[in-house]
PDB file of C-alpha atoms in Angstrom:
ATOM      1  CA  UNK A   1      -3.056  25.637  -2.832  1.00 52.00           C
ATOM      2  CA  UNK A   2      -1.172  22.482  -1.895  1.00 59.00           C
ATOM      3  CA  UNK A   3      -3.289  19.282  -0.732  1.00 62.00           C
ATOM      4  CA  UNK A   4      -2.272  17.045   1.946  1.00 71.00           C
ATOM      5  CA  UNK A   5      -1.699  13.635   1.471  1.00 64.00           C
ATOM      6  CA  UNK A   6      -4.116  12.484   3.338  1.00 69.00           C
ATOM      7  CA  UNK A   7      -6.194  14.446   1.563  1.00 74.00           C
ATOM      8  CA  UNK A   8      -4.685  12.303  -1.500  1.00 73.00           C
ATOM      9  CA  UNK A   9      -5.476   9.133  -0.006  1.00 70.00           C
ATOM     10  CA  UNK A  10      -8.917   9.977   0.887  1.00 66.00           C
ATOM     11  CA  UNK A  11     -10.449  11.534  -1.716  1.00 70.00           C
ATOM     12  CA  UNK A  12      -8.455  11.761  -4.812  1.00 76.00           C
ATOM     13  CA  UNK A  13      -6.789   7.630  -4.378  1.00 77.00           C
ATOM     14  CA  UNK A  14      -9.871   6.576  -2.210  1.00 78.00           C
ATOM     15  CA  UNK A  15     -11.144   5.000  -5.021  1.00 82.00           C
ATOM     16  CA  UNK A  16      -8.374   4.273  -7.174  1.00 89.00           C
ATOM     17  CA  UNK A  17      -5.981   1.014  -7.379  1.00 91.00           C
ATOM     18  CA  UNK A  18      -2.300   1.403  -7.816  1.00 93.00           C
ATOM     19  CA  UNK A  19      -2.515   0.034 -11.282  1.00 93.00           C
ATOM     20  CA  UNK A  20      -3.996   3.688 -11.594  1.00 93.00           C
ATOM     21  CA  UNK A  21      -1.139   5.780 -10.014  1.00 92.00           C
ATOM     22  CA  UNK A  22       1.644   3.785 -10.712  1.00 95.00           C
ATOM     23  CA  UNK A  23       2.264   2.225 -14.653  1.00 95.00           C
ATOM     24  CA  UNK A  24       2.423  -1.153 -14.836  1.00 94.00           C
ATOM     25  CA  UNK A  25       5.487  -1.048 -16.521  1.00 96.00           C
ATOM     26  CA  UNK A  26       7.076  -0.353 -13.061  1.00 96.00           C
ATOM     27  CA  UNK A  27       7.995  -3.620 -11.208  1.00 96.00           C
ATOM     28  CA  UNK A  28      10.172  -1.759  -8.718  1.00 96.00           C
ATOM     29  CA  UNK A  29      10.561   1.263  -6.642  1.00 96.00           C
ATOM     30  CA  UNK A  30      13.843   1.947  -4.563  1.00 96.00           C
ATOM     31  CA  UNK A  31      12.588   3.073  -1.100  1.00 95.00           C
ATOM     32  CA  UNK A  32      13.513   6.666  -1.716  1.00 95.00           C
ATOM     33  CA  UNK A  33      10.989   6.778  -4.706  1.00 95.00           C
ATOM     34  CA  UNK A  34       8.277   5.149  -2.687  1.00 95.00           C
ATOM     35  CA  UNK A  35       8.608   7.745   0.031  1.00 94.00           C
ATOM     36  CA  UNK A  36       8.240  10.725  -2.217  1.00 93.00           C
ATOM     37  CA  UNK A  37       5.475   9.080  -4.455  1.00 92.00           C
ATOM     38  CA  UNK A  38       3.520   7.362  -2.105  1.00 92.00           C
ATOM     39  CA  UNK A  39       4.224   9.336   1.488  1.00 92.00           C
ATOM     40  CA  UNK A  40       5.351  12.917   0.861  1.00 88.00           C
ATOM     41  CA  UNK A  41       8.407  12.563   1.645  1.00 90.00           C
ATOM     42  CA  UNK A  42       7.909  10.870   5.365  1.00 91.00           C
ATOM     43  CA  UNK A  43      10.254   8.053   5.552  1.00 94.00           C
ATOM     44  CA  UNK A  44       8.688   8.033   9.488  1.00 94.00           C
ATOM     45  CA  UNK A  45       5.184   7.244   8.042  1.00 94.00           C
ATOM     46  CA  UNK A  46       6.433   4.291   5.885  1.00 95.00           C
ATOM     47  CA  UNK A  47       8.327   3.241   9.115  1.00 95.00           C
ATOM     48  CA  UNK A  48       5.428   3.269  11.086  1.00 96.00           C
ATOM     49  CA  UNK A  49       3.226   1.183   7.968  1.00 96.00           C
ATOM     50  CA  UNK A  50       6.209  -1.660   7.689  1.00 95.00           C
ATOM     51  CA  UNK A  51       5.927  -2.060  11.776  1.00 94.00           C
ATOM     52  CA  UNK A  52       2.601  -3.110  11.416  1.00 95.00           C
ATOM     53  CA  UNK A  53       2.956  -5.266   8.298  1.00 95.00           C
ATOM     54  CA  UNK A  54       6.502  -6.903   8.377  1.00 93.00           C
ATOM     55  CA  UNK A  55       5.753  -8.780  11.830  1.00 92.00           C
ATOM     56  CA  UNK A  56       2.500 -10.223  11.204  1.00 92.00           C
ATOM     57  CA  UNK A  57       2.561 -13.874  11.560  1.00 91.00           C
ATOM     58  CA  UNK A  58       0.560 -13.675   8.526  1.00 91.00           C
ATOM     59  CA  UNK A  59       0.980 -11.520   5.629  1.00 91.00           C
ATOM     60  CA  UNK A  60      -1.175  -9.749   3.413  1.00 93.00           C
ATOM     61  CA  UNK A  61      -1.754 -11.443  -0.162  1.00 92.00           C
ATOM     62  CA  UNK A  62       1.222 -10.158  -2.263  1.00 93.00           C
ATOM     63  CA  UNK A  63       3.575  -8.637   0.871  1.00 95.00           C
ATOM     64  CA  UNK A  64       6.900  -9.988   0.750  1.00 93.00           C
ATOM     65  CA  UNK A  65       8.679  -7.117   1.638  1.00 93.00           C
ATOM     66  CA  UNK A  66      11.629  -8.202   4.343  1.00 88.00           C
ATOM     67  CA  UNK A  67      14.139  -5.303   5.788  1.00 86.00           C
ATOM     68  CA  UNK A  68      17.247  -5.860   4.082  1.00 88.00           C
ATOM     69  CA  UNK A  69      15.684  -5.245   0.793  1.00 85.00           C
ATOM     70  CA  UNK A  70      16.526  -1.722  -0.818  1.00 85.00           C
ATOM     71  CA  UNK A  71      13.539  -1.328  -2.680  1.00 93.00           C
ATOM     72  CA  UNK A  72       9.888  -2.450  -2.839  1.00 96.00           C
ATOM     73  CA  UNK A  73       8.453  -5.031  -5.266  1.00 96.00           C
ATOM     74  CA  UNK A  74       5.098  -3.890  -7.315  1.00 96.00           C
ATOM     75  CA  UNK A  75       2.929  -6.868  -5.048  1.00 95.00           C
ATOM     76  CA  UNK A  76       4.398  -4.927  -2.009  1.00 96.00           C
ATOM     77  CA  UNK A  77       3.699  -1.650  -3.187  1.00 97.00           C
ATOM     78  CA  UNK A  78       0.311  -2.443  -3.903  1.00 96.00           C
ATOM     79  CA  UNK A  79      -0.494  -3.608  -0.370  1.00 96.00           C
ATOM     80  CA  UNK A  80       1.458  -0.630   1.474  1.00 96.00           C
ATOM     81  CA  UNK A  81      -0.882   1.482  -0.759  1.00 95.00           C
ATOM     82  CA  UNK A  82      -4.127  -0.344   0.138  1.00 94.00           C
ATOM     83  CA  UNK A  83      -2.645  -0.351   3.815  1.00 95.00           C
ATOM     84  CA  UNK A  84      -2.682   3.853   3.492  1.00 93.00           C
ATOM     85  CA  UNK A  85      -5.971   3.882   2.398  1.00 92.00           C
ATOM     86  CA  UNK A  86      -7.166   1.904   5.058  1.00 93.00           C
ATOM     87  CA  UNK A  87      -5.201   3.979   7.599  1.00 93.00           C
ATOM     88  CA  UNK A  88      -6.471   6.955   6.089  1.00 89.00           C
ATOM     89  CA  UNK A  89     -10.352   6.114   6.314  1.00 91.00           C
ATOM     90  CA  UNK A  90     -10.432   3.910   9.423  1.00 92.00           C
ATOM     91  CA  UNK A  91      -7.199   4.688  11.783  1.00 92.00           C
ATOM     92  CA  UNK A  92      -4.157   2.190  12.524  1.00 93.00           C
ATOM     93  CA  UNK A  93      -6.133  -0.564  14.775  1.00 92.00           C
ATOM     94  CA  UNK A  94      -9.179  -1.506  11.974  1.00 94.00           C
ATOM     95  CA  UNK A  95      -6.130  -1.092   8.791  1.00 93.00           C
ATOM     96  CA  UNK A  96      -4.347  -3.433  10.680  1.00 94.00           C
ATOM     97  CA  UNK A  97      -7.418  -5.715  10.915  1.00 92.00           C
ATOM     98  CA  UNK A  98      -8.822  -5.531   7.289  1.00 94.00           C
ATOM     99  CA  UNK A  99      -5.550  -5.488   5.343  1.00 94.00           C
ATOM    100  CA  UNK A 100      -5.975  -9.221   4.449  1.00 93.00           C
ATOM    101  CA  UNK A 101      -9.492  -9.037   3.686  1.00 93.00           C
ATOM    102  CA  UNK A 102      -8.885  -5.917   1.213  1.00 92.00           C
ATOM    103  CA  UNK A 103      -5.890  -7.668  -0.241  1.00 93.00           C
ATOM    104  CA  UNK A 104      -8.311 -11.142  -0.980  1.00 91.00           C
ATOM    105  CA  UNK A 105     -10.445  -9.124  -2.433  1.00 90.00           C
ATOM    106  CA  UNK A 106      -8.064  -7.110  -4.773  1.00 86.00           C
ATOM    107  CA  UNK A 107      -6.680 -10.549  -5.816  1.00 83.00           C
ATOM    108  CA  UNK A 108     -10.068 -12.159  -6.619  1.00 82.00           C
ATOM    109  CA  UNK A 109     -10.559  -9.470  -9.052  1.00 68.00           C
ATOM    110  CA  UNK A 110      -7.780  -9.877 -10.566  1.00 64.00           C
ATOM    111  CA  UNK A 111      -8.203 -13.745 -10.909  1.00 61.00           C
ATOM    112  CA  UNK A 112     -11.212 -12.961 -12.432  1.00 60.00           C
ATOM    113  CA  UNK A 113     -10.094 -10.228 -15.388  1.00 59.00           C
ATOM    114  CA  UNK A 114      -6.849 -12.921 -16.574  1.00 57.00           C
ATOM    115  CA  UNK A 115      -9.555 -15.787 -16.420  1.00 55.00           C
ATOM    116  CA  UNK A 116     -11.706 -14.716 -19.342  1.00 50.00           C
TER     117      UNK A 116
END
């Protein structure tokens, strides 16, 4: 039986950071790779995420995707995965709304591991 992926996002990556799905040893992912890992295959559905992050006035900690770029840096990749999750669990409006917050968060932790 084949799962959905939202089923992916919200139960089996609900809880999970990208450092868990993707090794750290990638720093890159071309845009084709990132729609078959992370999206199933639905170029549409990445479309749709990058309309609501690229225009913000004010981007989410670690998104500096821009259009002309082929592929997707790991700090961009990280927040297009949190974004998912968000969409997944709350719908497009509140995802839009908490991206930043999640994203502060995810970076305070991560301050705090490499400051010990």
């Amino acid at each position: 039986m084949s799962r959905s992926w939202s089923e992916i996002y919200k139960n089996e990556w609900a809880c999970k950071r990208l450092d868990d799905v993707l090794p750290l040893a990638i720093a890159e992912l071309p845009r084709k790779t990132l729609v078959e890992k992370f999206y199933g295959g639905a170029d549409s559905t990445l479309r749709r995420d990058l309309l609501c992050l690229v225009p913000m006035e004010v981007r989410p900690r670690g998104f500096d995707f821009i259009p002309q770029d082929q592929g997707f840096k790991r700090s961009s990749i990280e927040v297009l995965f949190e974004f998912r999750k968000l969409v997944k669990k709350y719908q497009y409006d509140t995802a839009v709304r908490l991206i930043h917050q999640t994203m502060e968060q995810i970076y305070e932790l991560q301050d705090c591991t490499t400051s010990r």
